[in-house]
Amino acid sequence: MKYGRTYNFSAGPAMMPEEVLEEIAAEMMNYRGSGMCVMEMSHRSKVFMDIAAEAEADLRKLMGIPDNYKVLFVQGGGTVQFAMVAMNLLKGGVACYVETGAWSKKAIAEAKKYGEVKIVASSKDKNFTYIPDCSDLDIPENADYVYICENETINGTTFFELPNTKGKILVSDQSSMFLSRPCDVSKYGLIWAGVQKNVGPAGMAVVIVREDLIREDLAEYVPTYMSYKTHADNDSMYNTPNCWAIYCCGKVFKYLQKTGGLEAMHQRNVEKAAILYDFLDQSKFFSAPVEKASRSLMNVPFVSPSKEQDAEVVAATKAAGFDNLKGHKSVGGLRASIYNAMPKEGVEALVEFLKKYEAEHA
Ligand SMILES: *Cc1c(COP(=O)(O)O)cnc(C)c1O
């Protein structure tokens, strides 16, 4: 690859499109004649306000976000949203969660601090290797919302069908699949995504929330920053926002538009993931533990015959120029994160390498 870059299979922060990084580099010292870098600009300056407004407009176009939804840029990465969702949407009823792995567990633990939580479906029985049937969940009448982690980054599962929420609000953590495929926003009450997985730099979440869910009547003790209303009323500039992340994400939104939008990106992602899964399924050395119908197109966990050999494979891939293939400590094995910006050539090269490794070690 150019610049001596490696194929980086990190789960996040992760690869960004090379073309975007080049544009950012070209604008680094003097952004379009402003005489300064975006990192040095006042967030109240016209030049930065335009960057932020354009980023929002481009995201709206890209996803087809309806007018009755607000787009917010909130700091604190993904984790702050675990609390923010519960603080803002739990109104004395029950928060319903689908438990599909590490990130939904974290969301559940956080929500329990603010009210009653009910786990309406879980795949814990099989080590979170599938997405449970959510077509007929037992959702109480007083449910305030139904929450899913739409792509479990660590466990490698994805919802290909949204749950039947029986008319209740659907909340989705899309962090590790945001903008990887078309999304009908109108089916959700709130979508949020930490952007460092599939879009830009760490430290910010995009929140897409239906306007009627933004409340005026939050408890006094809710910190100002944790109220969606604060961000909605101030165009995400109540305080100094993560200017750099907004700028970089805006670049990626434009890049996605230019390369055919979300449908085209989805096609490329389907193709890329198939190259890896097809190899793993026919391999006698490697295997992918996730049930076929639930397999993530973004995060692909796989194992060799033993823990010892897993470690050897990770070391060998690293030496061959493939980075960050070690599986998450909670599941072990290996994991290839193949987000939007991972080129098809990267996946092909990895499969070639694993094939050769198998021939030599099986
Ligand atoms: C990474 C991740 C988070 C947490 O994001 P941070 O920015 O590290 O707080 C939450 N949910 C999912 C699905 C993730 O992949």
PDB file of C-alpha atoms in Angstrom, residues 96-242:
ATOM      1  CA  CYS A  96     -36.382  -3.356  27.079  1.00  0.00           C
ATOM      2  CA  TYR A  97     -33.007  -4.634  25.904  1.00  0.00           C
ATOM      3  CA  VAL A  98     -32.003  -7.385  23.503  1.00  0.00           C
ATOM      4  CA  GLU A  99     -28.818  -8.921  24.911  1.00  0.00           C
ATOM      5  CA  THR A 100     -26.525  -9.993  22.089  1.00  0.00           C
ATOM      6  CA  GLY A 101     -23.041  -9.519  23.481  1.00  0.00           C
ATOM      7  CA  ALA A 102     -20.485  -7.305  25.135  1.00  0.00           C
ATOM      8  CA  TRP A 103     -21.828  -3.929  24.023  1.00  0.00           C
ATOM      9  CA  SER A 104     -25.483  -4.610  24.779  1.00  0.00           C
ATOM     10  CA  LYS A 105     -24.415  -5.878  28.208  1.00  0.00           C
ATOM     11  CA  LYS A 106     -22.701  -2.566  28.880  1.00  0.00           C
ATOM     12  CA  ALA A 107     -25.791  -0.672  27.753  1.00  0.00           C
ATOM     13  CA  ILE A 108     -27.978  -2.806  30.040  1.00  0.00           C
ATOM     14  CA  ALA A 109     -25.710  -2.262  33.059  1.00  0.00           C
ATOM     15  CA  GLU A 110     -25.808   1.487  32.531  1.00  0.00           C
ATOM     16  CA  ALA A 111     -29.578   1.677  32.020  1.00  0.00           C
ATOM     17  CA  LYS A 112     -30.161  -0.203  35.289  1.00  0.00           C
ATOM     18  CA  LYS A 113     -28.868   2.857  37.136  1.00  0.00           C
ATOM     19  CA  TYR A 114     -31.800   4.900  35.867  1.00  0.00           C
ATOM     20  CA  GLY A 115     -34.799   2.601  36.024  1.00  0.00           C
ATOM     21  CA  GLU A 116     -36.313  -0.778  35.386  1.00  0.00           C
ATOM     22  CA  VAL A 117     -34.681  -2.887  32.686  1.00  0.00           C
ATOM     23  CA  LYS A 118     -36.078  -6.020  31.097  1.00  0.00           C
ATOM     24  CA  ILE A 119     -34.040  -8.313  28.875  1.00  0.00           C
ATOM     25  CA  VAL A 120     -36.583  -9.325  26.236  1.00  0.00           C
ATOM     26  CA  ALA A 121     -34.292 -11.686  24.286  1.00  0.00           C
ATOM     27  CA  SER A 122     -30.773 -12.990  24.673  1.00  0.00           C
ATOM     28  CA  SER A 123     -28.242 -15.147  22.878  1.00  0.00           C
ATOM     29  CA  LYS A 124     -26.216 -15.740  26.020  1.00  0.00           C
ATOM     30  CA  ASP A 125     -27.039 -19.486  25.910  1.00  0.00           C
ATOM     31  CA  LYS A 126     -24.751 -19.945  22.907  1.00  0.00           C
ATOM     32  CA  ASN A 127     -22.048 -17.516  23.848  1.00  0.00           C
ATOM     33  CA  PHE A 128     -23.608 -14.695  21.782  1.00  0.00           C
ATOM     34  CA  THR A 129     -22.946 -16.428  18.461  1.00  0.00           C
ATOM     35  CA  TYR A 130     -26.341 -15.579  16.977  1.00  0.00           C
ATOM     36  CA  ILE A 131     -29.085 -12.944  16.930  1.00  0.00           C
ATOM     37  CA  PRO A 132     -32.185 -14.203  18.747  1.00  0.00           C
ATOM     38  CA  ASP A 133     -35.597 -14.293  17.077  1.00  0.00           C
ATOM     39  CA  CYS A 134     -37.157 -10.910  17.807  1.00  0.00           C
ATOM     40  CA  SER A 135     -40.369 -11.301  15.839  1.00  0.00           C
ATOM     41  CA  ASP A 136     -42.613 -11.806  18.880  1.00  0.00           C
ATOM     42  CA  LEU A 137     -40.978 -10.345  21.957  1.00  0.00           C
ATOM     43  CA  ASP A 138     -42.754 -10.069  25.280  1.00  0.00           C
ATOM     44  CA  ILE A 139     -42.783  -6.293  25.486  1.00  0.00           C
ATOM     45  CA  PRO A 140     -44.672  -4.819  28.449  1.00  0.00           C
ATOM     46  CA  GLU A 141     -47.351  -2.209  27.833  1.00  0.00           C
ATOM     47  CA  ASN A 142     -45.319   0.348  29.812  1.00  0.00           C
ATOM     48  CA  ALA A 143     -42.126  -0.148  27.821  1.00  0.00           C
ATOM     49  CA  ASP A 144     -40.423   3.176  27.123  1.00  0.00           C
ATOM     50  CA  TYR A 145     -38.217   1.766  24.383  1.00  0.00           C
ATOM     51  CA  VAL A 146     -36.662  -1.373  22.891  1.00  0.00           C
ATOM     52  CA  TYR A 147     -32.880  -1.272  22.545  1.00  0.00           C
ATOM     53  CA  ILE A 148     -30.567  -3.252  20.296  1.00  0.00           C
ATOM     54  CA  CYS A 149     -26.872  -3.223  19.488  1.00  0.00           C
ATOM     55  CA  GLU A 150     -27.339  -3.644  15.762  1.00  0.00           C
ATOM     56  CA  ASN A 151     -23.827  -4.943  15.151  1.00  0.00           C
ATOM     57  CA  GLU A 152     -21.929  -6.530  18.039  1.00  0.00           C
ATOM     58  CA  THR A 153     -18.341  -5.563  17.313  1.00  0.00           C
ATOM     59  CA  ILE A 154     -16.743  -8.094  19.650  1.00  0.00           C
ATOM     60  CA  ASN A 155     -19.015 -11.068  18.974  1.00  0.00           C
ATOM     61  CA  GLY A 156     -19.385 -10.491  15.243  1.00  0.00           C
ATOM     62  CA  THR A 157     -23.169 -10.602  14.897  1.00  0.00           C
ATOM     63  CA  THR A 158     -25.592  -8.335  13.049  1.00  0.00           C
ATOM     64  CA  PHE A 159     -29.342  -7.850  12.933  1.00  0.00           C
ATOM     65  CA  PHE A 160     -30.470  -8.411   9.347  1.00  0.00           C
ATOM     66  CA  GLU A 161     -34.070  -7.881  10.448  1.00  0.00           C
ATOM     67  CA  LEU A 162     -35.157  -5.325  13.009  1.00  0.00           C
ATOM     68  CA  PRO A 163     -37.137  -6.505  16.053  1.00  0.00           C
ATOM     69  CA  ASN A 164     -40.880  -6.236  16.158  1.00  0.00           C
ATOM     70  CA  THR A 165     -41.156  -3.643  18.915  1.00  0.00           C
ATOM     71  CA  LYS A 166     -44.972  -3.844  19.030  1.00  0.00           C
ATOM     72  CA  GLY A 167     -45.225  -0.147  18.402  1.00  0.00           C
ATOM     73  CA  LYS A 168     -42.641   0.890  20.974  1.00  0.00           C
ATOM     74  CA  ILE A 169     -39.679   3.106  20.145  1.00  0.00           C
ATOM     75  CA  LEU A 170     -36.653   1.333  18.686  1.00  0.00           C
ATOM     76  CA  VAL A 171     -33.225   2.524  19.847  1.00  0.00           C
ATOM     77  CA  SER A 172     -30.150   1.229  18.065  1.00  0.00           C
ATOM     78  CA  ASP A 173     -26.422   1.325  18.695  1.00  0.00           C
ATOM     79  CA  GLN A 174     -25.043   1.312  15.151  1.00  0.00           C
ATOM     80  CA  SER A 175     -21.440   2.129  16.124  1.00  0.00           C
ATOM     81  CA  SER A 176     -19.709  -0.647  14.238  1.00  0.00           C
ATOM     82  CA  MET A 177     -21.997  -0.662  11.193  1.00  0.00           C
ATOM     83  CA  PHE A 178     -22.922   3.005  10.783  1.00  0.00           C
ATOM     84  CA  LEU A 179     -23.123   3.877   7.065  1.00  0.00           C
ATOM     85  CA  SER A 180     -22.184   0.343   6.026  1.00  0.00           C
ATOM     86  CA  ARG A 181     -25.565  -0.252   4.399  1.00  0.00           C
ATOM     87  CA  PRO A 182     -28.788   1.638   3.622  1.00  0.00           C
ATOM     88  CA  CYS A 183     -30.889   2.423   6.693  1.00  0.00           C
ATOM     89  CA  ASP A 184     -34.572   3.351   6.907  1.00  0.00           C
ATOM     90  CA  VAL A 185     -34.293   5.924   9.692  1.00  0.00           C
ATOM     91  CA  SER A 186     -38.073   6.211  10.042  1.00  0.00           C
ATOM     92  CA  LYS A 187     -38.158   2.760  11.646  1.00  0.00           C
ATOM     93  CA  TYR A 188     -36.174   4.026  14.624  1.00  0.00           C
ATOM     94  CA  GLY A 189     -36.806   6.482  17.425  1.00  0.00           C
ATOM     95  CA  LEU A 190     -33.112   6.970  17.988  1.00  0.00           C
ATOM     96  CA  ILE A 191     -29.932   5.768  16.290  1.00  0.00           C
ATOM     97  CA  TRP A 192     -26.536   6.484  17.713  1.00  0.00           C
ATOM     98  CA  ALA A 193     -23.027   5.579  16.609  1.00  0.00           C
ATOM     99  CA  GLY A 194     -19.580   6.163  18.010  1.00  0.00           C
ATOM    100  CA  VAL A 195     -17.798   7.265  14.858  1.00  0.00           C
ATOM    101  CA  GLN A 196     -14.336   5.724  15.282  1.00  0.00           C
ATOM    102  CA  LYS A 197     -15.382   2.312  13.984  1.00  0.00           C
ATOM    103  CA  ASN A 198     -16.659   3.018  10.535  1.00  0.00           C
ATOM    104  CA  VAL A 199     -16.364   6.761   9.958  1.00  0.00           C
ATOM    105  CA  GLY A 200     -13.762   8.990  11.585  1.00  0.00           C
ATOM    106  CA  PRO A 201     -11.642   9.764  14.651  1.00  0.00           C
ATOM    107  CA  ALA A 202     -12.555   8.669  18.189  1.00  0.00           C
ATOM    108  CA  GLY A 203     -14.341  10.719  20.798  1.00  0.00           C
ATOM    109  CA  MET A 204     -17.665  11.550  19.212  1.00  0.00           C
ATOM    110  CA  ALA A 205     -21.036   9.975  18.597  1.00  0.00           C
ATOM    111  CA  VAL A 206     -23.576  10.870  15.962  1.00  0.00           C
ATOM    112  CA  VAL A 207     -27.099  10.757  17.388  1.00  0.00           C
ATOM    113  CA  ILE A 208     -30.134  10.729  15.118  1.00  0.00           C
ATOM    114  CA  VAL A 209     -33.237  11.272  17.216  1.00  0.00           C
ATOM    115  CA  ARG A 210     -36.903  11.806  16.403  1.00  0.00           C
ATOM    116  CA  GLU A 211     -37.851  15.303  17.513  1.00  0.00           C
ATOM    117  CA  ASP A 212     -40.824  14.304  19.647  1.00  0.00           C
ATOM    118  CA  LEU A 213     -38.530  12.162  21.826  1.00  0.00           C
ATOM    119  CA  ILE A 214     -36.437  15.137  22.884  1.00  0.00           C
ATOM    120  CA  ARG A 215     -37.721  16.002  26.338  1.00  0.00           C
ATOM    121  CA  GLU A 216     -38.156  19.247  28.205  1.00  0.00           C
ATOM    122  CA  ASP A 217     -38.935  17.615  31.533  1.00  0.00           C
ATOM    123  CA  LEU A 218     -35.750  15.815  32.528  1.00  0.00           C
ATOM    124  CA  ALA A 219     -34.935  15.542  36.232  1.00  0.00           C
ATOM    125  CA  GLU A 220     -33.021  18.496  37.662  1.00  0.00           C
ATOM    126  CA  TYR A 221     -29.972  16.393  38.420  1.00  0.00           C
ATOM    127  CA  VAL A 222     -29.441  15.323  34.799  1.00  0.00           C
ATOM    128  CA  PRO A 223     -26.249  17.082  33.721  1.00  0.00           C
ATOM    129  CA  THR A 224     -26.849  19.761  31.102  1.00  0.00           C
ATOM    130  CA  TYR A 225     -24.538  18.027  28.673  1.00  0.00           C
ATOM    131  CA  MET A 226     -26.442  14.726  29.006  1.00  0.00           C
ATOM    132  CA  SER A 227     -29.747  16.130  27.782  1.00  0.00           C
ATOM    133  CA  TYR A 228     -30.424  15.678  24.064  1.00  0.00           C
ATOM    134  CA  LYS A 229     -32.351  18.941  24.206  1.00  0.00           C
ATOM    135  CA  THR A 230     -29.161  20.833  25.051  1.00  0.00           C
ATOM    136  CA  HIS A 231     -27.547  19.611  21.844  1.00  0.00           C
ATOM    137  CA  ALA A 232     -30.666  19.938  19.706  1.00  0.00           C
ATOM    138  CA  ASP A 233     -31.324  23.529  20.808  1.00  0.00           C
ATOM    139  CA  ASN A 234     -27.745  24.590  20.126  1.00  0.00           C
ATOM    140  CA  ASP A 235     -26.988  22.808  16.846  1.00  0.00           C
ATOM    141  CA  SER A 236     -24.489  20.610  18.723  1.00  0.00           C
ATOM    142  CA  MET A 237     -22.557  23.712  19.786  1.00  0.00           C
ATOM    143  CA  TYR A 238     -23.694  24.226  23.365  1.00  0.00           C
ATOM    144  CA  ASN A 239     -20.010  24.000  24.233  1.00  0.00           C
ATOM    145  CA  THR A 240     -16.923  23.508  22.086  1.00  0.00           C
ATOM    146  CA  PRO A 241     -17.692  20.425  20.021  1.00  0.00           C
ATOM    147  CA  ASN A 242     -15.210  17.869  18.737  1.00  0.00           C
TER     148      ASN A 242
END
